[in-house]
Amino acid sequence: MQIHKILQSQGFGSRRDCRALVRSGLVEVDGQVIDDPFAEFDADGFEFTVDGEPWEYREKAYLMLYKPTAHECTRKPEYYPSIFSLLPEQLAERGVQPVGRLDQDTTGLLLLSDDGQFIHTWSSGKKKIPKRYRVELKHAHTPELIDALLTGVQLHDEPEPICAAAIEVIDELHLWFTITEGKYHQVKRMIAAAGNRVEGLHRQSVGGLELPEVLEPGDWAWMTEKHFTALASFSGGDD
Ligand code: URA
């Protein structure tokens, strides 16, 4: 593939921008400046640098972000910075989108991709993908609260009660809370419907994929084979 087309596919701008980028001498392959935008390379596994920054060709982008608090999961945020401010602009340019959304004050694992099928699969409620949250409650939990959440609470715009897939008590104000749907403000609304209030929410895992320990709030990383395997390994995830 011609190098300017490779650059365009990776989010470095329009074809014209990418031809100009190559001509400017900022693109190197194996330490050699490539200034011919039409130079041909095998895209598969192609590594290059732009202005000294290393990149690898990826047909599709799959990444994990440790979403910090006070960030909105939209491109045009209203009150807080966008999560896209935490990512290289090439990723937004190539159409990367979050797989579902977390509220501005929720922290933790957020997947992003420009693969529409991947986004659809992992954000749909159909696959019953477990999403595990650490919840901080306003009031100490009670057996009645946990019972109500496990047997199902009625949310006003839902036809049927929704239940937590699992709850584990951490201490009197903290729970691990697993849901398999992905409804708007689901955890907060379920806990409010059961008579308590969420004071803090952190997503620890999606499917079988845990938030990588190496990530700090605001950090992101490419997904590797090991992360895809982990993501798909959860009970009920084989069909
Ligand atoms: N449930 C919520 O209420 N908020 C989130 O950000 C995620 C799940």
mmCIF file of C-alpha atoms and ligand atoms in Angstrom:
data_model
loop_
_atom_site.group_PDB
_atom_site.id
_atom_site.type_symbol
_atom_site.label_atom_id
_atom_site.label_comp_id
_atom_site.label_asym_id
_atom_site.label_seq_id
_atom_site.Cartn_x
_atom_site.Cartn_y
_atom_site.Cartn_z
ATOM 1 C CA MET A 1 0.000 0.000 0.000
ATOM 2 C CA GLN A 2 1.246 3.527 -0.702
ATOM 3 C CA ILE A 3 2.601 5.125 2.432
ATOM 4 C CA HIS A 4 0.278 8.130 2.301
ATOM 5 C CA LYS A 5 -2.693 5.726 2.199
ATOM 6 C CA ILE A 6 -1.309 3.797 5.152
ATOM 7 C CA LEU A 7 -0.999 7.045 7.093
ATOM 8 C CA GLN A 8 -4.507 8.089 6.161
ATOM 9 C CA SER A 9 -5.932 4.752 7.370
ATOM 10 C CA GLN A 10 -4.180 5.271 10.711
ATOM 11 C CA GLY A 11 -5.752 8.686 11.330
ATOM 12 C CA PHE A 12 -3.035 11.068 10.150
ATOM 13 C CA GLY A 13 -5.486 13.166 8.127
ATOM 14 C CA SER A 14 -6.801 13.246 4.586
ATOM 15 C CA ARG A 15 -4.807 11.704 1.745
ATOM 16 C CA ARG A 16 -3.663 15.164 0.781
ATOM 17 C CA ASP A 17 -2.552 15.896 4.402
ATOM 18 C CA CYS A 18 -0.704 12.579 4.458
ATOM 19 C CA ARG A 19 1.067 13.248 1.163
ATOM 20 C CA ALA A 20 2.198 16.600 2.605
ATOM 21 C CA LEU A 21 3.261 14.905 5.855
ATOM 22 C CA VAL A 22 5.456 12.458 3.938
ATOM 23 C CA ARG A 23 6.940 15.208 1.760
ATOM 24 C CA SER A 24 7.770 17.211 4.905
ATOM 25 C CA GLY A 25 10.325 14.508 5.842
ATOM 26 C CA LEU A 26 8.725 13.667 9.195
ATOM 27 C CA VAL A 27 7.957 10.044 8.316
ATOM 28 C CA GLU A 28 10.651 7.395 8.773
ATOM 29 C CA VAL A 29 10.769 3.663 8.200
ATOM 30 C CA ASP A 30 13.667 1.693 9.712
ATOM 31 C CA GLY A 31 15.411 4.968 10.542
ATOM 32 C CA GLN A 32 15.248 6.223 6.917
ATOM 33 C CA VAL A 33 13.234 9.289 5.966
ATOM 34 C CA ILE A 34 10.618 8.364 3.357
ATOM 35 C CA ASP A 35 9.725 11.465 1.396
ATOM 36 C CA ASP A 36 7.902 9.838 -1.513
ATOM 37 C CA PRO A 37 4.199 9.637 -0.579
ATOM 38 C CA PHE A 38 3.669 6.954 -3.208
ATOM 39 C CA ALA A 39 6.380 4.596 -1.883
ATOM 40 C CA GLU A 40 4.849 1.132 -1.457
ATOM 41 C CA PHE A 41 5.011 -0.920 1.754
ATOM 42 C CA ASP A 42 3.345 -4.057 2.996
ATOM 43 C CA ALA A 43 0.822 -2.699 5.510
ATOM 44 C CA ASP A 44 0.735 -5.899 7.546
ATOM 45 C CA GLY A 45 2.968 -5.367 10.615
ATOM 46 C CA PHE A 46 4.273 -2.106 9.120
ATOM 47 C CA GLU A 47 6.195 0.020 11.639
ATOM 48 C CA PHE A 48 7.028 3.677 11.094
ATOM 49 C CA THR A 49 7.658 6.880 13.000
ATOM 50 C CA VAL A 50 6.016 10.258 12.560
ATOM 51 C CA ASP A 51 7.999 13.129 13.991
ATOM 52 C CA GLY A 52 9.964 10.557 16.003
ATOM 53 C CA GLU A 53 6.909 8.860 17.476
ATOM 54 C CA PRO A 54 6.670 5.135 16.737
ATOM 55 C CA TRP A 55 3.490 3.701 15.187
ATOM 56 C CA GLU A 56 2.468 0.289 13.956
ATOM 57 C CA TYR A 57 -0.131 -0.233 11.255
ATOM 58 C CA ARG A 58 -3.368 -1.627 12.670
ATOM 59 C CA GLU A 59 -6.210 -2.459 10.375
ATOM 60 C CA LYS A 60 -8.586 -1.822 13.274
ATOM 61 C CA ALA A 61 -7.891 -0.142 16.590
ATOM 62 C CA TYR A 62 -8.803 -1.839 19.885
ATOM 63 C CA LEU A 63 -7.778 -0.160 23.093
ATOM 64 C CA MET A 64 -8.345 -0.029 26.815
ATOM 65 C CA LEU A 65 -8.552 3.241 28.717
ATOM 66 C CA TYR A 66 -8.443 3.673 32.485
ATOM 67 C CA LYS A 67 -11.152 6.331 32.485
ATOM 68 C CA PRO A 68 -10.486 8.912 35.165
ATOM 69 C CA THR A 69 -13.214 10.827 36.926
ATOM 70 C CA ALA A 70 -14.481 14.157 35.505
ATOM 71 C CA HIS A 71 -14.315 13.101 31.844
ATOM 72 C CA GLU A 72 -17.223 12.646 29.449
ATOM 73 C CA CYS A 73 -17.422 9.744 26.997
ATOM 74 C CA THR A 74 -18.475 11.936 24.067
ATOM 75 C CA ARG A 75 -16.582 13.813 21.400
ATOM 76 C CA LYS A 76 -18.443 17.024 22.204
ATOM 77 C CA PRO A 77 -18.536 17.156 25.984
ATOM 78 C CA GLU A 78 -20.716 19.656 27.816
ATOM 79 C CA TYR A 79 -19.155 20.118 31.249
ATOM 80 C CA TYR A 80 -15.912 18.133 31.510
ATOM 81 C CA PRO A 81 -13.082 17.291 29.129
ATOM 82 C CA SER A 82 -13.697 14.466 26.693
ATOM 83 C CA ILE A 83 -12.002 11.091 27.115
ATOM 84 C CA PHE A 84 -10.636 11.778 23.616
ATOM 85 C CA SER A 85 -8.398 14.446 25.160
ATOM 86 C CA LEU A 86 -6.544 11.515 26.788
ATOM 87 C CA LEU A 87 -5.833 9.754 23.480
ATOM 88 C CA PRO A 88 -3.628 10.580 20.498
ATOM 89 C CA GLU A 89 -5.696 12.597 18.054
ATOM 90 C CA GLN A 90 -5.077 9.985 15.326
ATOM 91 C CA LEU A 91 -7.415 7.634 17.205
ATOM 92 C CA ALA A 92 -10.337 10.058 17.189
ATOM 93 C CA GLU A 93 -9.529 10.940 13.569
ATOM 94 C CA ARG A 94 -9.822 7.296 12.496
ATOM 95 C CA GLY A 95 -13.231 7.009 14.164
ATOM 96 C CA VAL A 96 -12.478 5.227 17.422
ATOM 97 C CA GLN A 97 -15.515 5.189 19.733
ATOM 98 C CA PRO A 98 -16.153 3.966 23.261
ATOM 99 C CA VAL A 99 -17.799 0.571 23.690
ATOM 100 C CA GLY A 100 -20.744 1.784 25.768
ATOM 101 C CA ARG A 101 -20.316 4.747 28.077
ATOM 102 C CA LEU A 102 -19.336 5.477 31.630
ATOM 103 C CA ASP A 103 -20.710 8.492 33.486
ATOM 104 C CA GLN A 104 -18.392 11.451 33.919
ATOM 105 C CA ASP A 105 -17.799 10.534 37.578
ATOM 106 C CA THR A 106 -17.329 6.788 36.965
ATOM 107 C CA THR A 107 -13.757 5.502 36.722
ATOM 108 C CA GLY A 108 -12.265 2.315 35.344
ATOM 109 C CA LEU A 109 -12.079 0.100 32.295
ATOM 110 C CA LEU A 110 -13.412 1.502 29.036
ATOM 111 C CA LEU A 111 -12.851 -0.265 25.715
ATOM 112 C CA LEU A 112 -12.636 1.735 22.511
ATOM 113 C CA SER A 113 -12.484 0.698 18.883
ATOM 114 C CA ASP A 114 -13.190 1.696 15.299
ATOM 115 C CA ASP A 115 -14.526 -1.780 14.534
ATOM 116 C CA GLY A 116 -18.299 -1.370 14.379
ATOM 117 C CA GLN A 117 -18.987 -5.082 14.824
ATOM 118 C CA PHE A 118 -16.776 -5.235 17.926
ATOM 119 C CA ILE A 119 -18.505 -2.177 19.418
ATOM 120 C CA HIS A 120 -21.906 -3.664 18.709
ATOM 121 C CA THR A 121 -21.068 -7.086 20.142
ATOM 122 C CA TRP A 122 -19.506 -5.821 23.345
ATOM 123 C CA SER A 123 -22.013 -3.075 24.072
ATOM 124 C CA SER A 124 -25.150 -5.071 23.341
ATOM 125 C CA GLY A 125 -27.115 -6.560 26.220
ATOM 126 C CA LYS A 126 -27.763 -9.743 24.194
ATOM 127 C CA LYS A 127 -24.502 -11.472 25.009
ATOM 128 C CA LYS A 128 -25.078 -10.976 28.751
ATOM 129 C CA ILE A 129 -21.551 -9.728 29.241
ATOM 130 C CA PRO A 130 -20.742 -9.276 32.916
ATOM 131 C CA LYS A 131 -19.528 -5.818 33.894
ATOM 132 C CA ARG A 132 -18.168 -5.684 37.403
ATOM 133 C CA TYR A 133 -18.211 -2.462 39.383
ATOM 134 C CA ARG A 134 -16.884 -1.440 42.774
ATOM 135 C CA VAL A 135 -19.668 0.597 44.307
ATOM 136 C CA GLU A 136 -19.364 3.012 47.183
ATOM 137 C CA LEU A 137 -22.706 3.486 48.945
ATOM 138 C CA LYS A 138 -23.986 6.503 50.851
ATOM 139 C CA HIS A 139 -25.611 4.368 53.560
ATOM 140 C CA ALA A 140 -24.444 1.022 54.927
ATOM 141 C CA HIS A 141 -25.981 -1.841 52.982
ATOM 142 C CA THR A 142 -28.606 -4.047 54.585
ATOM 143 C CA PRO A 143 -29.715 -7.611 53.830
ATOM 144 C CA GLU A 144 -32.935 -6.102 52.405
ATOM 145 C CA LEU A 145 -30.987 -3.907 49.963
ATOM 146 C CA ILE A 146 -28.917 -6.821 48.696
ATOM 147 C CA ASP A 147 -31.947 -9.054 48.480
ATOM 148 C CA ALA A 148 -33.869 -6.421 46.483
ATOM 149 C CA LEU A 149 -30.971 -5.933 44.058
ATOM 150 C CA LEU A 150 -30.557 -9.661 43.513
ATOM 151 C CA THR A 151 -34.256 -10.390 43.073
ATOM 152 C CA GLY A 152 -34.851 -7.362 40.850
ATOM 153 C CA VAL A 153 -35.753 -3.686 41.060
ATOM 154 C CA GLN A 154 -38.153 -1.840 38.814
ATOM 155 C CA LEU A 155 -36.637 1.063 36.867
ATOM 156 C CA HIS A 156 -39.284 3.453 35.637
ATOM 157 C CA ASP A 157 -38.591 3.086 31.894
ATOM 158 C CA GLU A 158 -38.056 -0.686 31.895
ATOM 159 C CA PRO A 159 -40.807 -3.225 31.259
ATOM 160 C CA GLU A 160 -39.487 -5.713 33.815
ATOM 161 C CA PRO A 161 -37.500 -5.627 37.039
ATOM 162 C CA ILE A 162 -33.738 -5.854 36.565
ATOM 163 C CA CYS A 163 -31.507 -7.847 38.888
ATOM 164 C CA ALA A 164 -27.835 -7.676 39.710
ATOM 165 C CA ALA A 165 -26.021 -10.702 38.280
ATOM 166 C CA ALA A 166 -23.837 -10.918 41.396
ATOM 167 C CA ILE A 167 -23.068 -8.934 44.532
ATOM 168 C CA GLU A 168 -20.126 -9.409 46.878
ATOM 169 C CA VAL A 169 -19.814 -7.422 50.065
ATOM 170 C CA ILE A 170 -16.476 -5.664 50.557
ATOM 171 C CA ASP A 171 -17.372 -3.774 53.733
ATOM 172 C CA GLU A 172 -20.409 -1.949 55.024
ATOM 173 C CA LEU A 173 -20.194 0.838 52.443
ATOM 174 C CA HIS A 174 -18.629 -1.016 49.516
ATOM 175 C CA LEU A 175 -19.837 -3.763 47.193
ATOM 176 C CA TRP A 176 -18.692 -5.564 44.066
ATOM 177 C CA PHE A 177 -21.708 -5.303 41.803
ATOM 178 C CA THR A 178 -22.046 -7.188 38.504
ATOM 179 C CA ILE A 179 -24.583 -6.402 35.805
ATOM 180 C CA THR A 180 -25.051 -8.040 32.406
ATOM 181 C CA GLU A 181 -27.041 -5.279 30.707
ATOM 182 C CA GLY A 182 -25.709 -1.822 29.903
ATOM 183 C CA LYS A 183 -28.606 0.484 30.529
ATOM 184 C CA TYR A 184 -28.279 4.208 31.058
ATOM 185 C CA HIS A 185 -26.968 4.947 34.603
ATOM 186 C CA GLN A 186 -27.920 1.358 35.395
ATOM 187 C CA VAL A 187 -25.986 0.807 38.609
ATOM 188 C CA LYS A 188 -26.911 4.180 40.085
ATOM 189 C CA ARG A 189 -30.570 3.780 39.160
ATOM 190 C CA MET A 190 -30.782 0.239 40.511
ATOM 191 C CA ILE A 191 -29.273 1.225 43.816
ATOM 192 C CA ALA A 192 -31.472 4.323 44.057
ATOM 193 C CA ALA A 193 -34.528 2.163 43.292
ATOM 194 C CA ALA A 194 -33.511 -0.098 46.162
ATOM 195 C CA GLY A 195 -33.337 2.868 48.563
ATOM 196 C CA ASN A 196 -29.623 3.719 48.761
ATOM 197 C CA ARG A 197 -27.311 5.972 46.735
ATOM 198 C CA VAL A 198 -24.080 5.513 44.795
ATOM 199 C CA GLU A 199 -21.304 7.796 46.011
ATOM 200 C CA GLY A 200 -18.528 6.292 43.895
ATOM 201 C CA LEU A 201 -18.415 3.902 40.949
ATOM 202 C CA HIS A 202 -15.442 2.137 39.405
ATOM 203 C CA ARG A 203 -15.559 -0.479 36.625
ATOM 204 C CA GLN A 204 -13.068 -3.225 37.299
ATOM 205 C CA SER A 205 -13.825 -5.629 34.462
ATOM 206 C CA VAL A 206 -15.756 -6.263 31.256
ATOM 207 C CA GLY A 207 -16.342 -9.906 30.333
ATOM 208 C CA GLY A 208 -13.280 -11.679 31.701
ATOM 209 C CA LEU A 209 -11.005 -8.689 31.088
ATOM 210 C CA GLU A 210 -9.759 -6.916 34.214
ATOM 211 C CA LEU A 211 -8.530 -3.346 34.177
ATOM 212 C CA PRO A 212 -4.777 -3.879 33.631
ATOM 213 C CA GLU A 213 -2.796 -3.089 36.777
ATOM 214 C CA VAL A 214 -0.152 -1.243 34.779
ATOM 215 C CA LEU A 215 -2.649 1.443 33.806
ATOM 216 C CA GLU A 216 -3.043 4.547 35.952
ATOM 217 C CA PRO A 217 -6.130 6.784 35.644
ATOM 218 C CA GLY A 218 -5.956 8.477 32.227
ATOM 219 C CA ASP A 219 -3.609 5.859 30.704
ATOM 220 C CA TRP A 220 -4.521 3.768 27.702
ATOM 221 C CA ALA A 221 -3.061 0.688 25.991
ATOM 222 C CA TRP A 222 -3.616 -1.341 22.829
ATOM 223 C CA MET A 223 -5.417 -4.625 23.353
ATOM 224 C CA THR A 224 -3.308 -7.684 22.583
ATOM 225 C CA GLU A 225 -4.320 -11.315 21.969
ATOM 226 C CA LYS A 226 -4.163 -11.975 25.688
ATOM 227 C CA HIS A 227 -6.706 -9.204 26.333
ATOM 228 C CA PHE A 228 -9.094 -10.490 23.636
ATOM 229 C CA THR A 229 -8.900 -13.984 25.115
ATOM 230 C CA ALA A 230 -9.567 -12.625 28.617
ATOM 231 C CA LEU A 231 -12.449 -10.450 27.368
ATOM 232 C CA ALA A 232 -14.211 -13.467 25.851
ATOM 233 C CA SER A 233 -13.638 -15.736 28.872
ATOM 234 C CA PHE A 234 -16.595 -15.384 31.123
ATOM 235 C CA SER A 235 -19.230 -17.874 31.998
ATOM 236 C CA GLY A 236 -21.997 -17.818 29.399
ATOM 237 C CA GLY A 237 -19.598 -16.224 26.927
ATOM 238 C CA ASP A 238 -19.004 -19.255 24.733
ATOM 239 C CA ASP A 239 -22.302 -19.289 22.861
HETATM 240 N N1 URA B 1 -23.934 2.380 35.791
HETATM 241 C C1 URA B 1 -23.990 3.681 36.117
HETATM 242 O O1 URA B 1 -24.903 4.096 36.822
HETATM 243 N N2 URA B 1 -23.028 4.503 35.657
HETATM 244 C C2 URA B 1 -21.979 4.085 34.916
HETATM 245 O O2 URA B 1 -21.105 4.897 34.543
HETATM 246 C C3 URA B 1 -21.927 2.726 34.589
HETATM 247 C C4 URA B 1 -22.912 1.894 35.033
#
